[in-house]
PDB file of C-alpha atoms in Angstrom:
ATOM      1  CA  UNK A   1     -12.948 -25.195  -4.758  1.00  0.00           C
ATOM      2  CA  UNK A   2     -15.083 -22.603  -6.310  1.00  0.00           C
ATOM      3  CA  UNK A   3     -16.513 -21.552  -2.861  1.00  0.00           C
ATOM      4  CA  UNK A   4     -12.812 -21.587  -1.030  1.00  0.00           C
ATOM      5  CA  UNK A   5     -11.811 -19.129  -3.914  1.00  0.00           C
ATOM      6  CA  UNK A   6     -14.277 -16.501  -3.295  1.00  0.00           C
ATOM      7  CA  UNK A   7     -14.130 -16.486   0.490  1.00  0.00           C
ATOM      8  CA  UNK A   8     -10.551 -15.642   0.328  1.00  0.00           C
ATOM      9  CA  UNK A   9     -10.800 -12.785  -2.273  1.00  0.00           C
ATOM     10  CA  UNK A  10     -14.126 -11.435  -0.468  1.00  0.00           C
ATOM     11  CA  UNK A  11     -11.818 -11.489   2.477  1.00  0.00           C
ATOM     12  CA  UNK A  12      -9.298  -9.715   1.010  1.00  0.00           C
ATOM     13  CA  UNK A  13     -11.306  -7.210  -0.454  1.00  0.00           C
ATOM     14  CA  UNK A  14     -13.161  -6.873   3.024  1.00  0.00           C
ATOM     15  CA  UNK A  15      -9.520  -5.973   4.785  1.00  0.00           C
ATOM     16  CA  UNK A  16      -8.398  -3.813   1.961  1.00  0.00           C
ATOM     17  CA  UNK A  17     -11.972  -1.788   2.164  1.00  0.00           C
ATOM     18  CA  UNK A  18     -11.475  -1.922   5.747  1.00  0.00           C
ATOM     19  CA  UNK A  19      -8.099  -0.141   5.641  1.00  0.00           C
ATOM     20  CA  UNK A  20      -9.228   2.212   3.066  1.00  0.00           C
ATOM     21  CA  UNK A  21     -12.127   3.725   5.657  1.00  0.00           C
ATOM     22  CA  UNK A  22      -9.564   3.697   8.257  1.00  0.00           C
ATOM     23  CA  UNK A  23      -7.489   5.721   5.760  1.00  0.00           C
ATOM     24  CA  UNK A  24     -10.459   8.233   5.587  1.00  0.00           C
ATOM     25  CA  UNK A  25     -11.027   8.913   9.099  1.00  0.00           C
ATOM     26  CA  UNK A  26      -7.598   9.618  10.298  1.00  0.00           C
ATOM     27  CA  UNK A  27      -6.955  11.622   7.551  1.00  0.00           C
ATOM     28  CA  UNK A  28     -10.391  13.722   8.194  1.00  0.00           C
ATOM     29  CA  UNK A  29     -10.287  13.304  12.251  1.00  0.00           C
ATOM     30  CA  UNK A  30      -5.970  13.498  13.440  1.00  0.00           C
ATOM     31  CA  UNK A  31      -4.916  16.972  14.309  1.00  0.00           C
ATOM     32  CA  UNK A  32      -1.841  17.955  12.024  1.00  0.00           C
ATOM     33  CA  UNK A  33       0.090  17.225   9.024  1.00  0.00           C
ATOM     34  CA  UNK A  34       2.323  14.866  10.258  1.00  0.00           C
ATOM     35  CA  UNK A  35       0.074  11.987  12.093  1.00  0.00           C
ATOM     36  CA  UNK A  36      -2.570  12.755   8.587  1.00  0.00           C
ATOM     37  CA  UNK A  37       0.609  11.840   6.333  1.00  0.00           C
ATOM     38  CA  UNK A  38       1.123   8.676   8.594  1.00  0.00           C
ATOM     39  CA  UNK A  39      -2.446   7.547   8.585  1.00  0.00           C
ATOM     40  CA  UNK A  40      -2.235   8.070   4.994  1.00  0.00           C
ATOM     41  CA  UNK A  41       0.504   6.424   3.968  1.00  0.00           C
ATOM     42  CA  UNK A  42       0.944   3.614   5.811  1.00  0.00           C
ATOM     43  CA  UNK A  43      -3.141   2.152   6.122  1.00  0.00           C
ATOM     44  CA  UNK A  44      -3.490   3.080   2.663  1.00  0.00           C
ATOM     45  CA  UNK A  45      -0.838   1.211   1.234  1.00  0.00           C
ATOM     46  CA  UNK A  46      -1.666  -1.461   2.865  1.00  0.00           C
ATOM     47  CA  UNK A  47      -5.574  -1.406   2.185  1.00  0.00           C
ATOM     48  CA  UNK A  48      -4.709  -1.131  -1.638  1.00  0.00           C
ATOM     49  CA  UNK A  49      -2.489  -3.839  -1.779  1.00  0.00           C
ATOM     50  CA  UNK A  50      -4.482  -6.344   0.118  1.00  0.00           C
ATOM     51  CA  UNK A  51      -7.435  -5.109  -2.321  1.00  0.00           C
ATOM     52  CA  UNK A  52      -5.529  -5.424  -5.623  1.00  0.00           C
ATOM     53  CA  UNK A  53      -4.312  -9.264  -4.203  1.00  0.00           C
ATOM     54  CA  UNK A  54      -7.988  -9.735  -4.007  1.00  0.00           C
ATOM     55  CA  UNK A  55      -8.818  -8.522  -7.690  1.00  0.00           C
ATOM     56  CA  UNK A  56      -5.197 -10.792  -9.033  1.00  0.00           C
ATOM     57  CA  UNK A  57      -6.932 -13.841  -7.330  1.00  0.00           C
ATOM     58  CA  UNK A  58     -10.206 -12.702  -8.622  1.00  0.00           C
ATOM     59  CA  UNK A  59      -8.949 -12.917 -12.194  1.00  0.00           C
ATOM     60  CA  UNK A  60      -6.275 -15.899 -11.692  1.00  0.00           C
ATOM     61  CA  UNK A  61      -8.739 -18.324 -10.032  1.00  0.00           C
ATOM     62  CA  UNK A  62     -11.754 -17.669 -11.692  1.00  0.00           C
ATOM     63  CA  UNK A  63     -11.458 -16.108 -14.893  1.00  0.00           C
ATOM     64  CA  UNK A  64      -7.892 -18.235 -15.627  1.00  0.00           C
ATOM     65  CA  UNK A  65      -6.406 -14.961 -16.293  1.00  0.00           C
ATOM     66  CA  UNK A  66      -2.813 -14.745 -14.830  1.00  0.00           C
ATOM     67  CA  UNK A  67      -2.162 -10.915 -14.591  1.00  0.00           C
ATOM     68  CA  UNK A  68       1.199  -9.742 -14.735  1.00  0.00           C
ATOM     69  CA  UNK A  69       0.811  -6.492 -14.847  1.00  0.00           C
ATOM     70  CA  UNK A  70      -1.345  -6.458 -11.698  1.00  0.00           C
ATOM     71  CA  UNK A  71       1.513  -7.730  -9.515  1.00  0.00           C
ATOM     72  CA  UNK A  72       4.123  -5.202 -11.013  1.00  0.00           C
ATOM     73  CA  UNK A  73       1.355  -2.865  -9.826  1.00  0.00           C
ATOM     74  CA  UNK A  74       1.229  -3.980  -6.572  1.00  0.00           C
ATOM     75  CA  UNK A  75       5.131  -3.921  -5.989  1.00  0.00           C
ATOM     76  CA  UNK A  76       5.767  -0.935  -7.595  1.00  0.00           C
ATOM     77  CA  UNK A  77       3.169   0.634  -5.089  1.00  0.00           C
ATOM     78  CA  UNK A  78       4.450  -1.753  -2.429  1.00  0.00           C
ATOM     79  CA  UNK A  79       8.214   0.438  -3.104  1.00  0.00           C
ATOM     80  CA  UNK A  80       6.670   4.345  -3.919  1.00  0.00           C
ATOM     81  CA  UNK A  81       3.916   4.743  -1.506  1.00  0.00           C
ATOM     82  CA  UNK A  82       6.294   5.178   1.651  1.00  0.00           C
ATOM     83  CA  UNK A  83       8.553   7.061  -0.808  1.00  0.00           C
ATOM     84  CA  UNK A  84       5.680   9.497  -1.670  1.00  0.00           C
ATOM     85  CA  UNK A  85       4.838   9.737   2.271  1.00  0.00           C
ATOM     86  CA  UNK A  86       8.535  10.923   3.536  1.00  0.00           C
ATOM     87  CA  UNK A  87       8.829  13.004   0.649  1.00  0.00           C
ATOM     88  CA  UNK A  88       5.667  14.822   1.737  1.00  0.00           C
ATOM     89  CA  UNK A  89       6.406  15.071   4.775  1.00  0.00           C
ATOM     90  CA  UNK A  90       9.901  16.328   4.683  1.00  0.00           C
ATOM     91  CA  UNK A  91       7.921  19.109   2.367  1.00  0.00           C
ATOM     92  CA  UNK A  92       5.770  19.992   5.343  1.00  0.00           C
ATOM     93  CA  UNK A  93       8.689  20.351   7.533  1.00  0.00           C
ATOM     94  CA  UNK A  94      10.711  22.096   5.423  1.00  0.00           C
ATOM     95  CA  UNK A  95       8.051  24.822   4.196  1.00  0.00           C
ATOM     96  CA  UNK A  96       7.334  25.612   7.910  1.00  0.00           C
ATOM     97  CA  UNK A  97       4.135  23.580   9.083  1.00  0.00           C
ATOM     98  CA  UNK A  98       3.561  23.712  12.614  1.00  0.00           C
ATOM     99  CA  UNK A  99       3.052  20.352  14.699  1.00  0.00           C
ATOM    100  CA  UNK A 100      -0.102  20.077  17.137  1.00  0.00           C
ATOM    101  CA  UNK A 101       0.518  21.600  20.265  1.00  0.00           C
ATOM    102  CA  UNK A 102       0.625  18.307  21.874  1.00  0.00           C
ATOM    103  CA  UNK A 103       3.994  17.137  20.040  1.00  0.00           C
ATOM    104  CA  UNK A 104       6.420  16.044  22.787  1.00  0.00           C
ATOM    105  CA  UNK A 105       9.678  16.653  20.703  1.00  0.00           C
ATOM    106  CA  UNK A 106      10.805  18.051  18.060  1.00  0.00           C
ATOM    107  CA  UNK A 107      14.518  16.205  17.185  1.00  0.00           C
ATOM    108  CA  UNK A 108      14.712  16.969  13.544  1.00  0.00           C
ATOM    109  CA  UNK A 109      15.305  20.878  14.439  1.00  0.00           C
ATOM    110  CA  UNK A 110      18.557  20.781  15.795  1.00  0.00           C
ATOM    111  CA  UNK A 111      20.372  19.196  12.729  1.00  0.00           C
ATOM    112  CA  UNK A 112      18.381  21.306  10.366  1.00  0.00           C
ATOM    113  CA  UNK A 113      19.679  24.260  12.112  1.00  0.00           C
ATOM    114  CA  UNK A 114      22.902  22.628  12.218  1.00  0.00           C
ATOM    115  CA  UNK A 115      23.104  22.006   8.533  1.00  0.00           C
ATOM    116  CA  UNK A 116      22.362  25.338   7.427  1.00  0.00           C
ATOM    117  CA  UNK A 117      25.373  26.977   9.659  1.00  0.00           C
ATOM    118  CA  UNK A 118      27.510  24.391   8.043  1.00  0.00           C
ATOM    119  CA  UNK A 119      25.986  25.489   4.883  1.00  0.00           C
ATOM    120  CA  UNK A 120      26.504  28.765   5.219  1.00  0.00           C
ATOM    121  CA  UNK A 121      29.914  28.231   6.333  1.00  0.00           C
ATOM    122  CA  UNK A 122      31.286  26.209   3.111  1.00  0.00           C
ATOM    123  CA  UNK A 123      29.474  28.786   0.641  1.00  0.00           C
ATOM    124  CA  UNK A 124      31.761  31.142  -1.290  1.00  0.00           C
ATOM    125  CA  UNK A 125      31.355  35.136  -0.357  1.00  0.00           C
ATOM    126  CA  UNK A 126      32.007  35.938  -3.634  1.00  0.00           C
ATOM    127  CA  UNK A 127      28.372  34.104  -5.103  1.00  0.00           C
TER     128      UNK A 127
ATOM    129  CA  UNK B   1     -20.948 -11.645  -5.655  1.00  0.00           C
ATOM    130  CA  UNK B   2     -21.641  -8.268  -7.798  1.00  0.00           C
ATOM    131  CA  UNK B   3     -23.736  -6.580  -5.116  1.00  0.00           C
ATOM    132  CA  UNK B   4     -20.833  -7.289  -2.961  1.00  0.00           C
ATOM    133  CA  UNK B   5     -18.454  -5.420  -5.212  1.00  0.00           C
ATOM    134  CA  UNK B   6     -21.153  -2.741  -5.982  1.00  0.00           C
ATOM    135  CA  UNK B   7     -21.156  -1.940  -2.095  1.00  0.00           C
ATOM    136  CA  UNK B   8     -17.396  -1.760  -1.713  1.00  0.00           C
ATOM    137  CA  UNK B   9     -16.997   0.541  -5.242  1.00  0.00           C
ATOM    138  CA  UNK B  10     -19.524   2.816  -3.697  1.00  0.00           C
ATOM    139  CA  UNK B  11     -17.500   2.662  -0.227  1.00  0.00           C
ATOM    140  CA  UNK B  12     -14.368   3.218  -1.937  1.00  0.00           C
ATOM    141  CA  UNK B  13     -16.013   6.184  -3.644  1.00  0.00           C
ATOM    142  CA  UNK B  14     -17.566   7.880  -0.394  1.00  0.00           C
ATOM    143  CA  UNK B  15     -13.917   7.512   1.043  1.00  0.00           C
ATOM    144  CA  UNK B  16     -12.327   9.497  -2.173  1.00  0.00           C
ATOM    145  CA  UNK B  17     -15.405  12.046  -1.429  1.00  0.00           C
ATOM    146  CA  UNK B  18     -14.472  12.691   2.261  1.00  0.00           C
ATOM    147  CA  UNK B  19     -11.114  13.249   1.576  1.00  0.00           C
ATOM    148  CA  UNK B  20     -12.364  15.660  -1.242  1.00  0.00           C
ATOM    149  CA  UNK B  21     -13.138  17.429   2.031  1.00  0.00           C
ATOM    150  CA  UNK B  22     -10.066  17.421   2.911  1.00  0.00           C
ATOM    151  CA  UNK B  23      -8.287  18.812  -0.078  1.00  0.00           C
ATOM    152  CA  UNK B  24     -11.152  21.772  -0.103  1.00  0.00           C
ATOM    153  CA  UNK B  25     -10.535  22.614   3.533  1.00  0.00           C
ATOM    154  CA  UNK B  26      -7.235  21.822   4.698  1.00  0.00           C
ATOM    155  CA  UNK B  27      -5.278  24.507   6.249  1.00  0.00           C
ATOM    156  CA  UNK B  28      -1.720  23.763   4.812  1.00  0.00           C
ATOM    157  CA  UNK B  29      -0.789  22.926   1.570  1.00  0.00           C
ATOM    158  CA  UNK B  30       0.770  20.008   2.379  1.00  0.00           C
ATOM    159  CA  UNK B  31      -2.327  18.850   3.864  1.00  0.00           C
ATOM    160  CA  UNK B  32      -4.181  18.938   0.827  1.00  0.00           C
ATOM    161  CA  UNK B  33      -0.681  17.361  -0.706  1.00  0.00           C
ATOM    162  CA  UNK B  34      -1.180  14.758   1.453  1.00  0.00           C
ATOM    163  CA  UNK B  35      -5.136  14.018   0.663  1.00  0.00           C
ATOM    164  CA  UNK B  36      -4.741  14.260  -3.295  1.00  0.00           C
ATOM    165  CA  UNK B  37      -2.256  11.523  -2.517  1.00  0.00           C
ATOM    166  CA  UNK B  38      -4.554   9.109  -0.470  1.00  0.00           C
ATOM    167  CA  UNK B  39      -7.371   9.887  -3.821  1.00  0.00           C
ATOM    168  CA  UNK B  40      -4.701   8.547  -6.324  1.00  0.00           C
ATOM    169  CA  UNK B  41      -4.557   5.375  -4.015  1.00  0.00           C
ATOM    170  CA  UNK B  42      -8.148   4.842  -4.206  1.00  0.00           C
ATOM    171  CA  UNK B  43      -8.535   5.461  -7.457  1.00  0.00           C
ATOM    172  CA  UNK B  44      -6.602   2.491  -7.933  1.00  0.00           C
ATOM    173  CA  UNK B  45      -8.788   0.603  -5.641  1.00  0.00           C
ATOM    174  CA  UNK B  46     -11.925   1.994  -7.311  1.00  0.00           C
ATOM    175  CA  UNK B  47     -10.595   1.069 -11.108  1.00  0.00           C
ATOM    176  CA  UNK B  48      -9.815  -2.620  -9.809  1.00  0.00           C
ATOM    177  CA  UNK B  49     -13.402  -2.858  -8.430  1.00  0.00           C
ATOM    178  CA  UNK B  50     -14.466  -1.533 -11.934  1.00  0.00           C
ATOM    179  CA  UNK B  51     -12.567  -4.293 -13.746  1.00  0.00           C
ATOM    180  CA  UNK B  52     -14.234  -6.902 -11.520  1.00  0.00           C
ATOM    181  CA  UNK B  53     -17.646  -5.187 -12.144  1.00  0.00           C
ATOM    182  CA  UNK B  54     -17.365  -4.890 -15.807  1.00  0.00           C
ATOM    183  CA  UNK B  55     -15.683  -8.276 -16.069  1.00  0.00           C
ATOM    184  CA  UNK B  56     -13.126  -7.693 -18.131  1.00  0.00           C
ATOM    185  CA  UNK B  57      -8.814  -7.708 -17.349  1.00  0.00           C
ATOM    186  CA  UNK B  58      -8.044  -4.742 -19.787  1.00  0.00           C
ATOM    187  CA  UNK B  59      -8.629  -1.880 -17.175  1.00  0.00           C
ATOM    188  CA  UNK B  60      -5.479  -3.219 -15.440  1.00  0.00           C
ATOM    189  CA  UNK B  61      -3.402  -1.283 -17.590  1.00  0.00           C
ATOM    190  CA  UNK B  62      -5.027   1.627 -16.243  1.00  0.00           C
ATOM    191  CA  UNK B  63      -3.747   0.604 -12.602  1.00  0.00           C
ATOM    192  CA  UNK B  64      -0.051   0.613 -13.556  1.00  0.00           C
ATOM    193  CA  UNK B  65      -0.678   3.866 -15.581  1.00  0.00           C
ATOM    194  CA  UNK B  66      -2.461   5.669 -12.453  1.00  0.00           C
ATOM    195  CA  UNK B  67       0.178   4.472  -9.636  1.00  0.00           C
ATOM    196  CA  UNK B  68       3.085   5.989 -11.879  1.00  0.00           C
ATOM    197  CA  UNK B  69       1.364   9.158 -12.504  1.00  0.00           C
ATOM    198  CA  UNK B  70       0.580   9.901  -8.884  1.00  0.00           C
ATOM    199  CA  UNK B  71       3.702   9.041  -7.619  1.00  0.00           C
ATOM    200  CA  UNK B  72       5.518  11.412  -9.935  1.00  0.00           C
ATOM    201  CA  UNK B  73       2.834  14.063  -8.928  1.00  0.00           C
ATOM    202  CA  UNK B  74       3.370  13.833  -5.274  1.00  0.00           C
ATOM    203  CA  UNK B  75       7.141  13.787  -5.871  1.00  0.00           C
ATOM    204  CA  UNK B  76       7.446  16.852  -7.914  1.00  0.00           C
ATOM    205  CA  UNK B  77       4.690  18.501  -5.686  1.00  0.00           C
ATOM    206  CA  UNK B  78       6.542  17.796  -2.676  1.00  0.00           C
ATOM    207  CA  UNK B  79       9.570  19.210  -3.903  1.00  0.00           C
ATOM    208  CA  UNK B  80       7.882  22.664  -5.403  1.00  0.00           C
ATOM    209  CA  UNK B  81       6.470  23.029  -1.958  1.00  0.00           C
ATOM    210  CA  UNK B  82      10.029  22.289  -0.124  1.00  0.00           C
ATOM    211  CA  UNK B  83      12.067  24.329  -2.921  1.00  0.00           C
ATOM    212  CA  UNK B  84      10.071  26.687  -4.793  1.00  0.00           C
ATOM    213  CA  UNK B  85      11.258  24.784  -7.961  1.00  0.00           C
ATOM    214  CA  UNK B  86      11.101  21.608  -9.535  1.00  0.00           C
ATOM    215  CA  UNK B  87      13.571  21.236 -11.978  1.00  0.00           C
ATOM    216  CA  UNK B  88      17.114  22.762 -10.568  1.00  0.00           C
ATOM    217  CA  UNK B  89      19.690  24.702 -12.821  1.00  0.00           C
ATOM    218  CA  UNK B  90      22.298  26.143 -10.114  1.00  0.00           C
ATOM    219  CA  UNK B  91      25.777  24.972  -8.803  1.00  0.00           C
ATOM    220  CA  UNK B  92      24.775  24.268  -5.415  1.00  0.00           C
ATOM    221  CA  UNK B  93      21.978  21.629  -5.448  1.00  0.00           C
TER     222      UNK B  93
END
């Protein structure tokens, strides 16, 4: 029982230290902003959770210790992590940061444009 | 078991190093935005390697603690670098 308990958290750990690298080299290796916030985000997220189910198992099955606050951790960054990643990157578009040169499209332009002429439109001369 | 964990906390710790590099050399601000992000995740993984190492459940805390305070850094950083400002006192949001 002992030795079914640690292969799965060592293979938990393993994919969650596995994601984490691959974490590293898009971040250090993709070209812009945009395809750094999506490595970073997504293969993150996942690496840490898988990890910190590893360390809960770790501490449920052999230490008996049934941590609460270890799951609220891992669904609380289970709900923020992909909040924190479109927030970031809706900062990059908005402050101006160019996308690599071989982006095909560029969609979100057109209603950003279109928003601020409707903006403009429903703002009071007088303020 | 423990030189197991030793070798992923010192993995875990090369990772938060290159994307140190990251942070020091990226060309936008958002990209370092972006990279101080990713370290607040690891740290995470790091202190939950820690708590294995050391044997002991009380650094858990610490987790919880951590996640909150990075997100509400990247949210408020994200928003000075979309806005200019963080906290917003005109009619027109």
């Amino acid at each position: 029982m002992d030795l079914i308990a640690d292969i799965i958290i060592v293979l938990l750990v393993t994919v969650g230290i596995i994601f984490t690298i691959v974490t590293v080299i898009g971040i250090l290796r993709l070209p812009d902003v945009y395809t750094r916030a999506h490595a970073a985000s997504k293969s993150a997220t996942l690496g840490v959770m898988s990890l910190l189910l590893g360390v809960f198992l770790h501490f449920w099955w052999n230490e008996g210790h049934f941590s609460v606050a270890l799951l609220l951790g891992i669904v609380f960054l289970f709900i923020t992590s992909p909040i924190g990643g479109h927030l970031m990157t809706r900062a990059a578009y908005m402050s101006g940061v160019e996308p690599t040169d071989l982006t095909v499209g560029d969609d979100l332009e057109e209603a950003v444009i279109e928003q601020r002429i409707e903006s403009d439109k429903n703002t009071p001369d007088d303020k | 078991m423990n030189v197991f964990y030793s070798v992923c906390l010192v993995l875990v710790i090369l990772s938060m190093l290159g994307l140190l590099y990251r942070v020091w050399k990226g060309p936008s601000v958002p990209d370092r935005l972006v990279a101080l992000d990713a370290i607040g995740v690891m740290l995470i993984s790091a202190i939950a390697l820690l708590s294995i190492l050391f044997d002991t459940p009380f650094f858990i805390d610490a987790i919880l603690l951590i996640a909150i305070m990075s997100f509400i850094g990247t949210v408020s950083f994200s928003k000075f670098i979309e806005r200019g400002e963080i906290i917003e006192r005109g009619p027109n949001r």
